[in-house]
CSV table of C-alpha atoms in Angstrom, one decimal:
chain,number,residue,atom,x,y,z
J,586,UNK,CA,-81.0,142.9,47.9
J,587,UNK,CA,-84.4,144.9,46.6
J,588,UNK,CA,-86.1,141.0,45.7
J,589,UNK,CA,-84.8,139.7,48.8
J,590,UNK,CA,-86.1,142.7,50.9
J,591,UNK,CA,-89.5,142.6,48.8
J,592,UNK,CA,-89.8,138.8,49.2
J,593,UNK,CA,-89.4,139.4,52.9
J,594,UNK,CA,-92.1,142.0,52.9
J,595,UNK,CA,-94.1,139.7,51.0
J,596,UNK,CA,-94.0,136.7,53.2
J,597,UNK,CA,-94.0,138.9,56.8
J,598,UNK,CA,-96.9,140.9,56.0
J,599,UNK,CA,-98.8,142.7,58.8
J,600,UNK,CA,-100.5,142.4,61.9
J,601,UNK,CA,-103.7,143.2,62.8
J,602,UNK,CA,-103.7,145.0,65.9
J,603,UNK,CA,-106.0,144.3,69.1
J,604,UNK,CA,-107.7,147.5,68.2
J,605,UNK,CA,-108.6,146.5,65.0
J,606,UNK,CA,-106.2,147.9,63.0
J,607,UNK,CA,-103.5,147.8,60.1
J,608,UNK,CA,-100.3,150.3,59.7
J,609,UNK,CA,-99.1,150.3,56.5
J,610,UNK,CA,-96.1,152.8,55.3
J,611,UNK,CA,-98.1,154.4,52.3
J,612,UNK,CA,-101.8,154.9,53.9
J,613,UNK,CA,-101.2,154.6,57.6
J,614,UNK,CA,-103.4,153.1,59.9
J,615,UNK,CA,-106.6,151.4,58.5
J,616,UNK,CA,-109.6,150.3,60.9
J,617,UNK,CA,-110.4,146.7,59.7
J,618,UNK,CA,-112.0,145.5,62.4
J,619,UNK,CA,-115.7,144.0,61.3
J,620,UNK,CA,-114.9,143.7,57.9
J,621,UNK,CA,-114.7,140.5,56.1
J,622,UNK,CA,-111.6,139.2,53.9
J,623,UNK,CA,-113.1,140.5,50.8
J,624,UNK,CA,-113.6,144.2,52.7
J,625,UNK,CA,-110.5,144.2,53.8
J,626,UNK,CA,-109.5,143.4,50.5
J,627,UNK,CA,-110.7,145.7,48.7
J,628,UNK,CA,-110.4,148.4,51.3
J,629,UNK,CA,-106.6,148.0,50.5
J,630,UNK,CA,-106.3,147.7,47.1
J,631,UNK,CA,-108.7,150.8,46.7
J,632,UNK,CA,-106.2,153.1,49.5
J,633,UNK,CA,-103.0,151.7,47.8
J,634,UNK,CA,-104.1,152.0,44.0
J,635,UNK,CA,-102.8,155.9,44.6
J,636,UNK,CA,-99.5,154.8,45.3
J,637,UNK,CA,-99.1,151.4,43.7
J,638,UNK,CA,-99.7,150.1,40.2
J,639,UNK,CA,-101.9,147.0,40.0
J,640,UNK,CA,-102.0,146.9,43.9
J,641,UNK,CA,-102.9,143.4,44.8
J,642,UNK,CA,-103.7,142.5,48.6
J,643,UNK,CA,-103.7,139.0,49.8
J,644,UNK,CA,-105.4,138.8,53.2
J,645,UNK,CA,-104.9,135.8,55.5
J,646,UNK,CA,-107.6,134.9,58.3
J,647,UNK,CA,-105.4,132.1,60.0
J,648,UNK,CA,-102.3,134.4,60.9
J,649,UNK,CA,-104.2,137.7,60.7
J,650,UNK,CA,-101.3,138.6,58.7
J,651,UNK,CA,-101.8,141.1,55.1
J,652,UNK,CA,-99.4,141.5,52.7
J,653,UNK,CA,-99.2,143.9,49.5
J,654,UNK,CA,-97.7,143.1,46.1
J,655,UNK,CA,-98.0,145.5,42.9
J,656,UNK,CA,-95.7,147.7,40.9
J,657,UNK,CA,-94.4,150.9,42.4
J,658,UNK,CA,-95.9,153.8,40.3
């Protein structure tokens, strides 16, 4: 049930709201708007390298959808 529920999480990602922001369960709500893919990017990565080991963020631009993958420290 945990790979399903991660695949899930993986696939669904997040929305960008019309305010221009993220909401993510570990660092809350992130301001992205004006930032480019690579910002947002790295934004991520940097806020969720506290909580999560090798914390890779793939952002896509077609769906405005994020999603997170790492290891859980």
């Amino acid at each position: 049930a945990g790979q399903q529920g991660a695949a899930m999480f993986y696939f669904q990602g997040y929305i960008v709201s019309d305010s221009g922001s993220i909401d993510l369960p570990l660092i809350g709500q992130q301001k992205v708007v004006g930032l480019t893919v690579r910002e947002v990017q790295n934004l991520l990565e940097s806020k969720l390298s506290n909580y999560i080991k090798f914390a890779k963020v793939n952002v896509k631009l077609a769906n405005f959808r994020v999603s997170v993958i790492g290891e859980v420290m």
